[in-house]
mmCIF file of C-alpha atoms in Angstrom:
data_model
loop_
_atom_site.group_PDB
_atom_site.id
_atom_site.type_symbol
_atom_site.label_atom_id
_atom_site.label_comp_id
_atom_site.label_asym_id
_atom_site.label_seq_id
_atom_site.Cartn_x
_atom_site.Cartn_y
_atom_site.Cartn_z
ATOM 1 C CA UNK A 254 0.000 0.000 0.000
ATOM 2 C CA UNK A 255 1.324 3.459 -0.917
ATOM 3 C CA UNK A 256 2.292 5.633 2.020
ATOM 4 C CA UNK A 257 -0.252 8.325 1.183
ATOM 5 C CA UNK A 258 -3.085 5.790 1.100
ATOM 6 C CA UNK A 259 -1.917 4.227 4.355
ATOM 7 C CA UNK A 260 -2.052 7.615 6.088
ATOM 8 C CA UNK A 261 -5.443 8.465 4.585
ATOM 9 C CA UNK A 262 -6.856 5.201 5.901
ATOM 10 C CA UNK A 263 -5.342 5.771 9.321
ATOM 11 C CA UNK A 264 -6.908 9.216 9.394
ATOM 12 C CA UNK A 265 -10.329 7.820 8.524
ATOM 13 C CA UNK A 266 -10.005 5.119 11.179
ATOM 14 C CA UNK A 267 -8.977 7.707 13.793
ATOM 15 C CA UNK A 268 -11.958 9.958 13.192
ATOM 16 C CA UNK A 269 -14.054 8.732 16.107
ATOM 17 C CA UNK A 270 -11.321 8.399 18.707
ATOM 18 C CA UNK A 271 -8.988 11.278 17.827
ATOM 19 C CA UNK A 272 -10.089 14.081 15.504
ATOM 20 C CA UNK A 273 -6.580 15.505 15.855
ATOM 21 C CA UNK A 274 -4.937 12.374 14.473
ATOM 22 C CA UNK A 275 -7.535 12.270 11.720
ATOM 23 C CA UNK A 276 -6.489 15.767 10.614
ATOM 24 C CA UNK A 277 -2.757 15.119 11.024
ATOM 25 C CA UNK A 278 -2.733 11.827 9.120
ATOM 26 C CA UNK A 279 -4.721 13.258 6.221
ATOM 27 C CA UNK A 280 -2.515 16.365 6.114
ATOM 28 C CA UNK A 281 0.617 14.211 6.004
ATOM 29 C CA UNK A 282 -0.910 12.105 3.216
ATOM 30 C CA UNK A 283 -1.397 15.275 1.138
ATOM 31 C CA UNK A 284 2.098 16.730 1.669
ATOM 32 C CA UNK A 285 4.761 15.632 -0.812
ATOM 33 C CA UNK A 286 7.519 16.838 1.502
ATOM 34 C CA UNK A 287 6.088 14.904 4.441
ATOM 35 C CA UNK A 288 5.670 11.753 2.355
ATOM 36 C CA UNK A 289 9.285 11.958 1.187
ATOM 37 C CA UNK A 290 10.429 12.216 4.807
ATOM 38 C CA UNK A 291 8.267 9.250 5.816
ATOM 39 C CA UNK A 292 9.446 7.142 2.878
ATOM 40 C CA UNK A 293 13.049 7.759 3.902
ATOM 41 C CA UNK A 294 12.380 5.759 7.076
ATOM 42 C CA UNK A 295 12.873 1.978 7.210
ATOM 43 C CA UNK A 296 9.841 0.321 5.605
ATOM 44 C CA UNK A 297 8.609 -1.317 8.804
ATOM 45 C CA UNK A 298 8.872 2.002 10.675
ATOM 46 C CA UNK A 299 6.634 4.129 8.461
ATOM 47 C CA UNK A 300 3.315 3.312 10.101
ATOM 48 C CA UNK A 301 1.248 6.368 11.050
ATOM 49 C CA UNK A 302 0.849 5.568 14.750
ATOM 50 C CA UNK A 303 4.618 5.311 15.226
ATOM 51 C CA UNK A 304 5.480 8.452 13.228
ATOM 52 C CA UNK A 305 2.819 10.512 15.012
ATOM 53 C CA UNK A 306 4.065 9.222 18.370
ATOM 54 C CA UNK A 307 7.608 10.248 17.421
ATOM 55 C CA UNK A 308 6.401 13.755 16.589
ATOM 56 C CA UNK A 309 4.525 13.873 19.882
ATOM 57 C CA UNK A 310 7.639 12.730 21.729
ATOM 58 C CA UNK A 311 9.638 15.588 20.216
ATOM 59 C CA UNK A 312 6.940 18.022 21.337
ATOM 60 C CA UNK A 313 6.795 16.613 24.875
ATOM 61 C CA UNK A 314 10.600 16.675 25.148
ATOM 62 C CA UNK A 315 10.727 20.374 24.231
ATOM 63 C CA UNK A 316 12.584 19.644 20.999
ATOM 64 C CA UNK A 317 9.677 20.791 18.797
ATOM 65 C CA UNK A 318 8.297 23.870 20.596
ATOM 66 C CA UNK A 319 6.174 25.045 17.662
ATOM 67 C CA UNK A 320 4.410 21.699 17.514
ATOM 68 C CA UNK A 321 3.956 21.667 21.292
ATOM 69 C CA UNK A 322 2.432 25.147 21.138
ATOM 70 C CA UNK A 323 0.102 24.115 18.321
ATOM 71 C CA UNK A 324 -1.074 21.100 20.308
ATOM 72 C CA UNK A 325 -1.657 23.261 23.375
ATOM 73 C CA UNK A 326 -3.588 25.882 21.403
ATOM 74 C CA UNK A 327 -5.473 23.278 19.333
ATOM 75 C CA UNK A 328 -4.687 25.388 16.288
ATOM 76 C CA UNK A 329 -2.377 24.919 13.314
ATOM 77 C CA UNK A 330 -1.356 21.405 14.371
ATOM 78 C CA UNK A 331 -1.170 19.985 10.840
ATOM 79 C CA UNK A 332 1.158 22.676 9.544
ATOM 80 C CA UNK A 333 3.334 22.371 12.655
ATOM 81 C CA UNK A 334 3.516 18.575 12.311
ATOM 82 C CA UNK A 335 4.557 18.775 8.677
ATOM 83 C CA UNK A 336 7.130 21.453 9.517
ATOM 84 C CA UNK A 337 8.591 19.344 12.340
ATOM 85 C CA UNK A 338 8.754 16.210 10.228
ATOM 86 C CA UNK A 339 10.423 17.917 7.273
ATOM 87 C CA UNK A 340 12.834 20.019 9.360
ATOM 88 C CA UNK A 341 13.818 17.226 11.755
ATOM 89 C CA UNK A 342 13.761 13.992 9.733
ATOM 90 C CA UNK A 343 16.883 12.663 11.457
ATOM 91 C CA UNK A 344 15.352 13.196 14.893
ATOM 92 C CA UNK A 345 12.157 11.415 13.845
ATOM 93 C CA UNK A 346 14.167 8.575 12.338
ATOM 94 C CA UNK A 347 16.255 8.177 15.487
ATOM 95 C CA UNK A 348 13.074 7.747 17.553
ATOM 96 C CA UNK A 349 11.145 5.388 15.284
ATOM 97 C CA UNK A 350 14.115 3.078 14.710
ATOM 98 C CA UNK A 351 14.485 2.300 18.426
ATOM 99 C CA UNK A 352 10.866 2.543 19.522
ATOM 100 C CA UNK A 353 7.615 0.684 19.094
ATOM 101 C CA UNK A 354 4.110 1.921 19.738
ATOM 102 C CA UNK A 355 3.066 1.154 23.292
ATOM 103 C CA UNK A 356 -0.568 0.632 24.197
ATOM 104 C CA UNK A 357 -0.356 0.460 27.969
ATOM 105 C CA UNK A 358 -4.073 0.717 28.440
ATOM 106 C CA UNK A 359 -5.455 0.818 31.947
ATOM 107 C CA UNK A 360 -8.333 -1.470 32.796
ATOM 108 C CA UNK A 361 -6.951 -4.994 32.716
ATOM 109 C CA UNK A 362 -6.969 -5.000 36.508
ATOM 110 C CA UNK A 363 -10.760 -5.244 36.389
ATOM 111 C CA UNK A 364 -10.303 -8.741 34.975
ATOM 112 C CA UNK A 365 -7.117 -9.711 36.799
ATOM 113 C CA UNK A 366 -8.203 -8.770 40.324
ATOM 114 C CA UNK A 367 -10.991 -11.363 40.651
ATOM 115 C CA UNK A 368 -8.932 -13.956 38.774
ATOM 116 C CA UNK A 369 -5.934 -13.609 41.095
ATOM 117 C CA UNK A 370 -8.055 -13.551 44.249
ATOM 118 C CA UNK A 371 -10.009 -16.609 43.091
ATOM 119 C CA UNK A 372 -6.839 -18.506 42.202
ATOM 120 C CA UNK A 373 -5.157 -17.681 45.524
ATOM 121 C CA UNK A 374 -8.244 -18.775 47.427
ATOM 122 C CA UNK A 375 -8.319 -22.086 45.564
ATOM 123 C CA UNK A 376 -4.639 -22.618 46.371
ATOM 124 C CA UNK A 377 -5.081 -21.564 50.004
ATOM 125 C CA UNK A 378 -2.474 -18.799 49.715
ATOM 126 C CA UNK A 379 -2.281 -15.710 51.916
ATOM 127 C CA UNK A 380 0.704 -14.154 50.108
ATOM 128 C CA UNK A 381 1.522 -14.131 46.412
ATOM 129 C CA UNK A 382 4.257 -13.045 44.060
ATOM 130 C CA UNK A 383 2.943 -11.729 40.756
ATOM 131 C CA UNK A 384 4.755 -12.593 37.508
ATOM 132 C CA UNK A 385 3.325 -10.789 34.488
ATOM 133 C CA UNK A 386 4.348 -12.128 31.089
ATOM 134 C CA UNK A 387 4.429 -9.440 28.398
ATOM 135 C CA UNK A 388 4.387 -6.782 31.099
ATOM 136 C CA UNK A 389 5.439 -3.713 29.081
ATOM 137 C CA UNK A 390 5.435 -1.066 31.842
ATOM 138 C CA UNK A 391 4.155 -3.471 34.490
ATOM 139 C CA UNK A 392 0.793 -1.832 35.212
ATOM 140 C CA UNK A 393 -0.852 -5.245 35.681
ATOM 141 C CA UNK A 394 1.431 -5.769 38.657
ATOM 142 C CA UNK A 395 -0.345 -3.008 40.597
ATOM 143 C CA UNK A 396 -3.661 -4.853 40.497
ATOM 144 C CA UNK A 397 -3.908 -4.890 44.295
ATOM 145 C CA UNK A 398 -3.442 -1.116 44.543
ATOM 146 C CA UNK A 399 -6.254 0.111 42.286
ATOM 147 C CA UNK A 400 -9.967 0.660 42.751
ATOM 148 C CA UNK A 401 -12.492 -1.041 40.478
ATOM 149 C CA UNK A 402 -16.138 -0.254 39.827
ATOM 150 C CA UNK A 403 -18.255 -2.770 37.929
ATOM 151 C CA UNK A 404 -21.362 -1.969 35.977
ATOM 152 C CA UNK A 405 -23.507 -4.178 38.240
ATOM 153 C CA UNK A 406 -22.751 -1.982 41.254
ATOM 154 C CA UNK A 407 -19.949 -4.075 42.744
ATOM 155 C CA UNK A 408 -16.705 -2.434 43.795
ATOM 156 C CA UNK A 409 -13.346 -3.972 44.618
ATOM 157 C CA UNK A 410 -9.967 -2.705 45.660
ATOM 158 C CA UNK A 411 -8.784 0.632 46.978
ATOM 159 C CA UNK A 412 -11.373 3.394 46.865
ATOM 160 C CA UNK A 413 -8.681 5.976 47.651
ATOM 161 C CA UNK A 414 -6.283 4.830 44.919
ATOM 162 C CA UNK A 415 -5.349 7.398 42.262
ATOM 163 C CA UNK A 416 -6.057 4.688 39.692
ATOM 164 C CA UNK A 417 -9.760 3.911 39.364
ATOM 165 C CA UNK A 418 -10.858 1.336 36.805
ATOM 166 C CA UNK A 419 -14.265 0.341 35.540
ATOM 167 C CA UNK A 420 -15.791 -2.528 33.602
ATOM 168 C CA UNK A 421 -19.237 -3.568 32.500
ATOM 169 C CA UNK A 422 -20.644 -6.939 33.534
ATOM 170 C CA UNK A 423 -22.702 -9.278 31.367
ATOM 171 C CA UNK A 424 -24.981 -11.938 32.849
ATOM 172 C CA UNK A 425 -26.458 -12.542 36.256
ATOM 173 C CA UNK A 426 -23.458 -13.984 38.094
ATOM 174 C CA UNK A 427 -21.665 -11.444 40.314
ATOM 175 C CA UNK A 428 -17.932 -10.910 40.287
ATOM 176 C CA UNK A 429 -16.353 -12.987 43.111
ATOM 177 C CA UNK A 430 -15.300 -10.919 46.100
ATOM 178 C CA UNK A 431 -12.580 -13.128 47.566
ATOM 179 C CA UNK A 432 -10.011 -11.068 49.457
ATOM 180 C CA UNK A 433 -6.884 -10.124 47.565
ATOM 181 C CA UNK A 434 -3.848 -11.793 49.145
ATOM 182 C CA UNK A 435 -0.796 -9.808 50.168
ATOM 183 C CA UNK A 436 1.469 -9.145 47.187
ATOM 184 C CA UNK A 437 5.064 -9.632 48.296
ATOM 185 C CA UNK A 438 6.798 -9.656 44.881
ATOM 186 C CA UNK A 439 6.109 -8.004 41.521
ATOM 187 C CA UNK A 440 8.031 -9.296 38.511
ATOM 188 C CA UNK A 441 7.473 -8.369 34.884
ATOM 189 C CA UNK A 442 8.830 -10.116 31.787
ATOM 190 C CA UNK A 443 8.953 -8.418 28.399
ATOM 191 C CA UNK A 444 11.164 -8.372 25.346
ATOM 192 C CA UNK A 445 11.472 -4.601 25.873
ATOM 193 C CA UNK A 446 10.100 -3.670 29.296
ATOM 194 C CA UNK A 447 9.363 -0.037 30.097
ATOM 195 C CA UNK A 448 10.871 1.421 33.273
ATOM 196 C CA UNK A 449 8.464 4.193 34.285
ATOM 197 C CA UNK A 450 11.048 5.647 36.677
ATOM 198 C CA UNK A 451 13.050 6.631 33.576
ATOM 199 C CA UNK A 452 11.775 10.015 32.366
ATOM 200 C CA UNK A 453 12.400 9.214 28.696
ATOM 201 C CA UNK A 454 10.535 5.910 28.940
ATOM 202 C CA UNK A 455 7.578 7.443 30.760
ATOM 203 C CA UNK A 456 7.431 10.251 28.209
ATOM 204 C CA UNK A 457 7.314 7.734 25.369
ATOM 205 C CA UNK A 458 4.263 6.088 26.922
ATOM 206 C CA UNK A 459 2.565 9.489 26.927
ATOM 207 C CA UNK A 460 3.720 10.163 23.373
ATOM 208 C CA UNK A 461 1.913 7.050 22.172
ATOM 209 C CA UNK A 462 -1.441 8.585 23.116
ATOM 210 C CA UNK A 463 -3.005 11.307 20.937
ATOM 211 C CA UNK A 464 -2.692 14.740 22.596
ATOM 212 C CA UNK A 465 -6.436 15.353 22.233
ATOM 213 C CA UNK A 466 -7.387 12.534 24.615
ATOM 214 C CA UNK A 467 -6.950 14.129 28.059
ATOM 215 C CA UNK A 468 -8.900 11.454 29.957
ATOM 216 C CA UNK A 469 -6.676 8.661 28.660
ATOM 217 C CA UNK A 470 -3.587 10.754 29.368
ATOM 218 C CA UNK A 471 -4.765 11.423 32.942
ATOM 219 C CA UNK A 472 -5.334 7.692 33.493
ATOM 220 C CA UNK A 473 -1.902 6.903 32.100
ATOM 221 C CA UNK A 474 -0.242 9.514 34.326
ATOM 222 C CA UNK A 475 -1.980 8.002 37.372
ATOM 223 C CA UNK A 476 -0.764 4.526 36.393
ATOM 224 C CA UNK A 477 2.776 5.788 35.872
ATOM 225 C CA UNK A 478 2.806 7.521 39.255
ATOM 226 C CA UNK A 479 1.449 4.444 41.031
ATOM 227 C CA UNK A 480 3.953 2.102 39.379
ATOM 228 C CA UNK A 481 6.838 4.457 40.162
ATOM 229 C CA UNK A 482 6.070 4.317 43.898
ATOM 230 C CA UNK A 483 6.945 0.615 44.056
ATOM 231 C CA UNK A 484 8.658 -0.309 40.792
ATOM 232 C CA UNK A 485 8.521 -3.981 39.854
ATOM 233 C CA UNK A 486 11.468 -6.156 38.961
ATOM 234 C CA UNK A 487 11.657 -6.006 35.160
ATOM 235 C CA UNK A 488 13.267 -8.861 33.258
ATOM 236 C CA UNK A 489 14.114 -8.214 29.621
ATOM 237 C CA UNK A 490 14.147 -11.090 27.187
ATOM 238 C CA UNK A 491 12.257 -14.066 25.895
ATOM 239 C CA UNK A 492 9.433 -15.043 28.244
ATOM 240 C CA UNK A 493 10.220 -18.737 28.135
ATOM 241 C CA UNK A 494 13.856 -18.156 28.972
ATOM 242 C CA UNK A 495 13.170 -15.565 31.684
ATOM 243 C CA UNK A 496 10.503 -17.519 33.592
ATOM 244 C CA UNK A 497 12.920 -19.482 35.833
ATOM 245 C CA UNK A 498 14.591 -16.237 36.937
ATOM 246 C CA UNK A 499 11.184 -14.683 37.562
ATOM 247 C CA UNK A 500 10.165 -17.493 39.927
ATOM 248 C CA UNK A 501 13.425 -17.032 41.823
ATOM 249 C CA UNK A 502 12.277 -13.521 42.773
ATOM 250 C CA UNK A 503 9.200 -14.885 44.580
ATOM 251 C CA UNK A 504 9.866 -15.823 48.234
ATOM 252 C CA UNK A 505 9.539 -19.497 49.061
ATOM 253 C CA UNK A 506 6.608 -18.879 51.420
ATOM 254 C CA UNK A 507 4.586 -17.008 48.764
ATOM 255 C CA UNK A 508 2.524 -18.462 45.933
ATOM 256 C CA UNK A 509 3.781 -17.504 42.451
ATOM 257 C CA UNK A 510 0.901 -16.214 40.312
ATOM 258 C CA UNK A 511 1.722 -16.028 36.599
ATOM 259 C CA UNK A 512 -0.528 -13.691 34.621
ATOM 260 C CA UNK A 513 -0.929 -13.486 30.860
ATOM 261 C CA UNK A 514 -3.272 -10.981 29.251
ATOM 262 C CA UNK A 515 -3.261 -11.292 25.469
ATOM 263 C CA UNK A 516 0.442 -12.145 25.601
ATOM 264 C CA UNK A 517 0.457 -15.762 24.424
ATOM 265 C CA UNK A 518 -0.882 -14.907 20.971
ATOM 266 C CA UNK A 519 2.589 -13.530 20.218
ATOM 267 C CA UNK A 520 3.981 -17.046 20.564
ATOM 268 C CA UNK A 521 3.709 -19.923 18.125
ATOM 269 C CA UNK A 522 1.701 -22.970 19.131
ATOM 270 C CA UNK A 523 4.977 -24.664 19.967
ATOM 271 C CA UNK A 524 5.964 -21.690 22.100
ATOM 272 C CA UNK A 525 2.649 -21.744 23.970
ATOM 273 C CA UNK A 526 3.063 -25.435 24.726
ATOM 274 C CA UNK A 527 6.613 -24.801 25.919
ATOM 275 C CA UNK A 528 5.219 -22.087 28.206
ATOM 276 C CA UNK A 529 2.857 -24.648 29.751
ATOM 277 C CA UNK A 530 5.733 -27.113 30.153
ATOM 278 C CA UNK A 531 7.755 -24.420 31.939
ATOM 279 C CA UNK A 532 4.937 -24.098 34.477
ATOM 280 C CA UNK A 533 4.821 -27.893 34.892
ATOM 281 C CA UNK A 534 8.558 -27.940 35.541
ATOM 282 C CA UNK A 535 8.309 -25.307 38.286
ATOM 283 C CA UNK A 536 5.243 -27.009 39.802
ATOM 284 C CA UNK A 537 7.375 -30.085 40.476
ATOM 285 C CA UNK A 538 9.187 -28.022 43.113
ATOM 286 C CA UNK A 539 6.587 -25.528 44.369
ATOM 287 C CA UNK A 540 2.861 -24.824 43.940
ATOM 288 C CA UNK A 541 1.900 -22.061 41.521
ATOM 289 C CA UNK A 542 -1.111 -20.686 39.702
ATOM 290 C CA UNK A 543 -1.605 -19.234 36.251
ATOM 291 C CA UNK A 544 -4.425 -16.832 35.426
ATOM 292 C CA UNK A 545 -5.087 -15.832 31.851
ATOM 293 C CA UNK A 546 -7.176 -13.658 29.583
ATOM 294 C CA UNK A 547 -6.453 -14.875 26.080
ATOM 295 C CA UNK A 548 -8.298 -15.321 22.811
ATOM 296 C CA UNK A 549 -10.410 -18.426 22.363
ATOM 297 C CA UNK A 550 -8.113 -21.430 22.001
ATOM 298 C CA UNK A 551 -4.901 -19.452 22.542
ATOM 299 C CA UNK A 552 -4.088 -20.504 26.118
ATOM 300 C CA UNK A 553 -3.087 -24.196 26.072
ATOM 301 C CA UNK A 554 -5.135 -26.479 28.327
ATOM 302 C CA UNK A 555 -7.697 -23.771 29.185
ATOM 303 C CA UNK A 556 -11.209 -24.920 28.150
ATOM 304 C CA UNK A 557 -13.147 -22.695 25.764
ATOM 305 C CA UNK A 558 -16.832 -23.386 26.592
ATOM 306 C CA UNK A 559 -17.038 -24.758 23.061
ATOM 307 C CA UNK A 560 -16.590 -21.243 21.643
ATOM 308 C CA UNK A 561 -15.157 -20.808 18.171
ATOM 309 C CA UNK A 562 -11.731 -19.321 17.551
ATOM 310 C CA UNK A 563 -11.603 -15.704 16.367
ATOM 311 C CA UNK A 564 -15.032 -15.180 17.883
ATOM 312 C CA UNK A 565 -14.280 -11.659 19.104
ATOM 313 C CA UNK A 566 -13.985 -12.387 22.821
ATOM 314 C CA UNK A 567 -11.471 -13.918 25.200
ATOM 315 C CA UNK A 568 -11.551 -16.699 27.773
ATOM 316 C CA UNK A 569 -10.689 -16.116 31.436
ATOM 317 C CA UNK A 570 -8.760 -19.056 32.844
ATOM 318 C CA UNK A 571 -7.509 -20.209 36.240
ATOM 319 C CA UNK A 572 -4.978 -23.030 36.526
ATOM 320 C CA UNK A 573 -3.692 -24.295 39.888
ATOM 321 C CA UNK A 574 -0.534 -26.432 39.724
ATOM 322 C CA UNK A 575 0.642 -28.600 42.627
ATOM 323 C CA UNK A 576 3.205 -31.272 41.908
ATOM 324 C CA UNK A 577 2.000 -33.526 39.128
ATOM 325 C CA UNK A 578 -1.593 -32.356 39.590
ATOM 326 C CA UNK A 579 -3.143 -29.384 37.853
ATOM 327 C CA UNK A 580 -6.696 -28.093 38.133
ATOM 328 C CA UNK A 581 -7.554 -26.012 35.073
ATOM 329 C CA UNK A 582 -10.838 -24.172 34.563
ATOM 330 C CA UNK A 583 -12.350 -21.512 32.343
ATOM 331 C CA UNK A 584 -14.192 -19.117 34.643
ATOM 332 C CA UNK A 585 -15.543 -16.459 32.295
ATOM 333 C CA UNK A 586 -15.424 -14.476 29.093
ATOM 334 C CA UNK A 587 -14.376 -10.907 28.409
ATOM 335 C CA UNK A 588 -14.502 -8.422 25.562
ATOM 336 C CA UNK A 589 -12.589 -5.237 24.640
ATOM 337 C CA UNK A 590 -9.556 -6.333 26.653
ATOM 338 C CA UNK A 591 -11.339 -6.377 29.974
ATOM 339 C CA UNK A 592 -13.795 -3.515 29.613
ATOM 340 C CA UNK A 593 -16.681 -5.996 29.494
ATOM 341 C CA UNK A 594 -16.758 -9.356 31.244
ATOM 342 C CA UNK A 595 -19.002 -12.226 32.188
ATOM 343 C CA UNK A 596 -18.128 -14.391 35.197
ATOM 344 C CA UNK A 597 -19.353 -17.941 34.616
ATOM 345 C CA UNK A 598 -17.780 -20.066 37.376
ATOM 346 C CA UNK A 599 -20.007 -21.375 40.140
#
């Protein structure tokens, strides 16, 4: 697809969520100078979301003051973006080559909180160590420090937390209200984890959100601040290779709880089976649980309620491992990455 067409399509797709990005993408698609600058980038780094995030990063860092002023005034943004891109192509290239778009959305805690509490209760654990696979910035690891409001009137977590999440509930079954165990270790695994205590890394997370979405930016800032108060242990590398090290960070008297939220789809089927074998290997020496929110049929061994693959929703799974025994159950469904869920376990 030609670059101009790619940017026009991105603009059309952004119309509902970000009118600013709609205007910017279309303006870039109509500027020959801008298109030449974009086409000078490596082919896999020309996508609109990444280029617009790079421009935003320059504005947030004070390196593109005219663009920052245009964003703040909500006036002349397209002209300022084109000017920045064509005047600073090397700076844009330097950013896009080493970065990837981050979508550290808040809200997954609304799914993870009841899953973790349910799993710990089933295992009889009073203290847990959380291990999040595909952690990015590690926001899932703060699941015990957020407040959650569900559409059926239930609330869980910390009402005074700066991070307040919400989710709608489908069906008549309530969300389980088992107490959250004490979290004594927080470990994240990612190919390129984000350390929110690093100003450049935190700024990049902000840069990946359109400037005209203040509510999302406020939520992200609250998540960043919360994570920075008690930063997790971040392990960079392949998840399968890093898992043994991750378990070593969990005290012997605490239950390791491995969490995957739409992370296993990045692995091949062979890789997903190897992930399950890694858990079996650890379970030979200590009990552990695995809670998951993955697409239908993605998480190995987790039942699917007979649902079809690529059906548009995900399955919530709880697996308790103890020695050679493992109790695996699907406990619910969710949509929109945790914004809507149905609890189905008895």
